[in-house]
Amino acid sequence: MEYSNALKKFGPGPSAAEVERMLEEIRPLTEKNRNREVYRKCFSCIDLTSLGSTDSHEHIERFVRKAVEFPSHYPDIPNVASVCVYPAFVETAGVAIGESGLAITSVSGGFPSSQTYLEVKMLETSMAVENGADEIDIVIGVGEMLSGEYDPMGNEIETLRKEVGEDVTLKVILETGLLREPALIYRAAVIAMLAGADFIKTSTGKTGTGATPEAAVAMCAAIRSFAEKTGRATGFKAAGGISAPDDAVLYYTIVERLLGEEYLTPERFRLGASSLAGNLLDAITGREERYF
């Protein structure tokens, strides 16, 4: 696909000033969402994440077991949406999950920099799916995006979409902290959606800047425009530095305001996090749980 031409029908996206004006309207609305019901919804949309350099099969097994056993300890609280691990641990996660039905997310495609051969990205992605990944998170070619090489970037996402297959959810990470400008984030989001993304995601959490409200607004504006012009709904995932319940509520409110309540389900809204799960659980129960 010629993405440079395809972008034209979606407009330039919001300016920094327009994004700030939208946030000025949205921030006061978070007050009504600081309650246990919204915390519960946010908890159910978490991709519980372990992407550390010290991860091991033993660690991942314990990590996943915690999530699998959560409903037996907290039967009145909906469980997280998935566990997110490196490709090498997908099979280990699958064994620990057993018949529980919990989804497995795997990062792939040369995560977090995406700086390797396309053939390697394809093989890593197909192996993750073969080993049991239900969802795949890949990173765009940030350098290509910054250089205006939209076609190679989009075509690579298309290729990995084919490796993932139609039955597996594809989330495309824009690494918005490196793109910075709302208009550029908007364009990257549209390209990712045109190339077949089921979700667009803010960040890897491996650079200096993770998720920001400004990036979320630009991405949600792109999702809305894309849905209006194509009839296809795309999910939004915020990840990178999200740990406090108030952070989760802000992203929840941005999605609520710009996309509507129908997007506030695990099928359309995700939060990539580790410590957030424990902090939200404390907020839901009103006491320090120390479960995660």
PDB file of C-alpha atoms in Angstrom, residues 23 25-46 211-213 216-217 220 236 238 241-258 264 269-273 276-277 279-281 283-284:
ATOM      1  CA  LEU A  23      -7.008  17.732  27.893  1.00  0.00           C
ATOM      2  CA  GLU A  25     -11.747  19.663  29.079  1.00  0.00           C
ATOM      3  CA  ILE A  26     -11.026  16.044  29.989  1.00  0.00           C
ATOM      4  CA  ARG A  27      -8.989  16.384  33.190  1.00  0.00           C
ATOM      5  CA  PRO A  28     -11.887  17.723  35.328  1.00  0.00           C
ATOM      6  CA  LEU A  29     -13.993  14.755  34.195  1.00  0.00           C
ATOM      7  CA  THR A  30     -11.645  12.316  35.903  1.00  0.00           C
ATOM      8  CA  GLU A  31     -13.097  13.279  39.288  1.00  0.00           C
ATOM      9  CA  LYS A  32     -16.322  11.341  38.681  1.00  0.00           C
ATOM     10  CA  ASN A  33     -14.319   8.288  37.601  1.00  0.00           C
ATOM     11  CA  ARG A  34     -12.243   8.007  40.759  1.00  0.00           C
ATOM     12  CA  ASN A  35     -14.348   5.222  42.218  1.00  0.00           C
ATOM     13  CA  ARG A  36     -14.152   1.491  42.799  1.00  0.00           C
ATOM     14  CA  GLU A  37     -16.297   0.552  39.805  1.00  0.00           C
ATOM     15  CA  VAL A  38     -13.945   2.322  37.398  1.00  0.00           C
ATOM     16  CA  TYR A  39     -10.927   0.858  39.210  1.00  0.00           C
ATOM     17  CA  ARG A  40     -12.450  -2.595  38.681  1.00  0.00           C
ATOM     18  CA  LYS A  41     -12.933  -1.907  34.975  1.00  0.00           C
ATOM     19  CA  CYS A  42      -9.368  -0.661  34.630  1.00  0.00           C
ATOM     20  CA  PHE A  43      -8.080  -3.734  36.460  1.00  0.00           C
ATOM     21  CA  SER A  44      -9.901  -6.016  34.013  1.00  0.00           C
ATOM     22  CA  CYS A  45      -8.172  -4.225  31.122  1.00  0.00           C
ATOM     23  CA  ILE A  46      -4.611  -4.760  32.364  1.00  0.00           C
ATOM     24  CA  ALA A 211       2.618   6.857  27.955  1.00  0.00           C
ATOM     25  CA  THR A 212       1.476  10.474  28.113  1.00  0.00           C
ATOM     26  CA  PRO A 213      -2.031  11.965  28.064  1.00  0.00           C
ATOM     27  CA  ALA A 216      -3.316   9.217  24.155  1.00  0.00           C
ATOM     28  CA  VAL A 217      -5.428  12.114  22.865  1.00  0.00           C
ATOM     29  CA  CYS A 220      -7.736   8.341  20.189  1.00  0.00           C
ATOM     30  CA  PHE A 236      -6.193   1.699  22.425  1.00  0.00           C
ATOM     31  CA  ALA A 238      -1.590   2.828  27.192  1.00  0.00           C
ATOM     32  CA  GLY A 241       5.163   4.304  33.427  1.00  0.00           C
ATOM     33  CA  ILE A 242       1.540   3.790  34.448  1.00  0.00           C
ATOM     34  CA  SER A 243       1.442   2.799  38.104  1.00  0.00           C
ATOM     35  CA  ALA A 244      -1.079   4.920  40.045  1.00  0.00           C
ATOM     36  CA  PRO A 245      -4.871   4.446  39.954  1.00  0.00           C
ATOM     37  CA  ASP A 246      -5.233   8.130  39.022  1.00  0.00           C
ATOM     38  CA  ASP A 247      -3.091   7.494  35.923  1.00  0.00           C
ATOM     39  CA  ALA A 248      -5.354   4.633  34.871  1.00  0.00           C
ATOM     40  CA  VAL A 249      -8.437   6.771  35.453  1.00  0.00           C
ATOM     41  CA  LEU A 250      -7.058   9.567  33.272  1.00  0.00           C
ATOM     42  CA  TYR A 251      -6.530   7.214  30.316  1.00  0.00           C
ATOM     43  CA  TYR A 252      -9.925   5.645  30.957  1.00  0.00           C
ATOM     44  CA  THR A 253     -11.507   9.115  30.850  1.00  0.00           C
ATOM     45  CA  ILE A 254      -9.688  10.092  27.659  1.00  0.00           C
ATOM     46  CA  VAL A 255     -11.061   6.993  25.937  1.00  0.00           C
ATOM     47  CA  GLU A 256     -14.513   7.572  27.418  1.00  0.00           C
ATOM     48  CA  ARG A 257     -14.604  11.191  26.217  1.00  0.00           C
ATOM     49  CA  LEU A 258     -13.108  10.754  22.746  1.00  0.00           C
ATOM     50  CA  LEU A 264     -14.098   0.745  27.682  1.00  0.00           C
ATOM     51  CA  PHE A 269      -9.016  -0.755  25.979  1.00  0.00           C
ATOM     52  CA  ARG A 270      -5.841  -2.036  27.626  1.00  0.00           C
ATOM     53  CA  LEU A 271      -3.322  -0.859  30.174  1.00  0.00           C
ATOM     54  CA  GLY A 272       0.137  -2.376  30.046  1.00  0.00           C
ATOM     55  CA  ALA A 273       1.462  -2.475  33.590  1.00  0.00           C
ATOM     56  CA  LEU A 276      -0.522  -0.783  38.575  1.00  0.00           C
ATOM     57  CA  ALA A 277      -2.296  -4.096  39.192  1.00  0.00           C
ATOM     58  CA  ASN A 279      -2.154  -0.458  43.337  1.00  0.00           C
ATOM     59  CA  LEU A 280      -5.570  -0.783  41.684  1.00  0.00           C
ATOM     60  CA  LEU A 281      -6.332  -3.844  43.777  1.00  0.00           C
ATOM     61  CA  ALA A 283      -7.882   0.939  45.683  1.00  0.00           C
ATOM     62  CA  ILE A 284     -10.679  -1.538  44.955  1.00  0.00           C
TER      63      ILE A 284
END
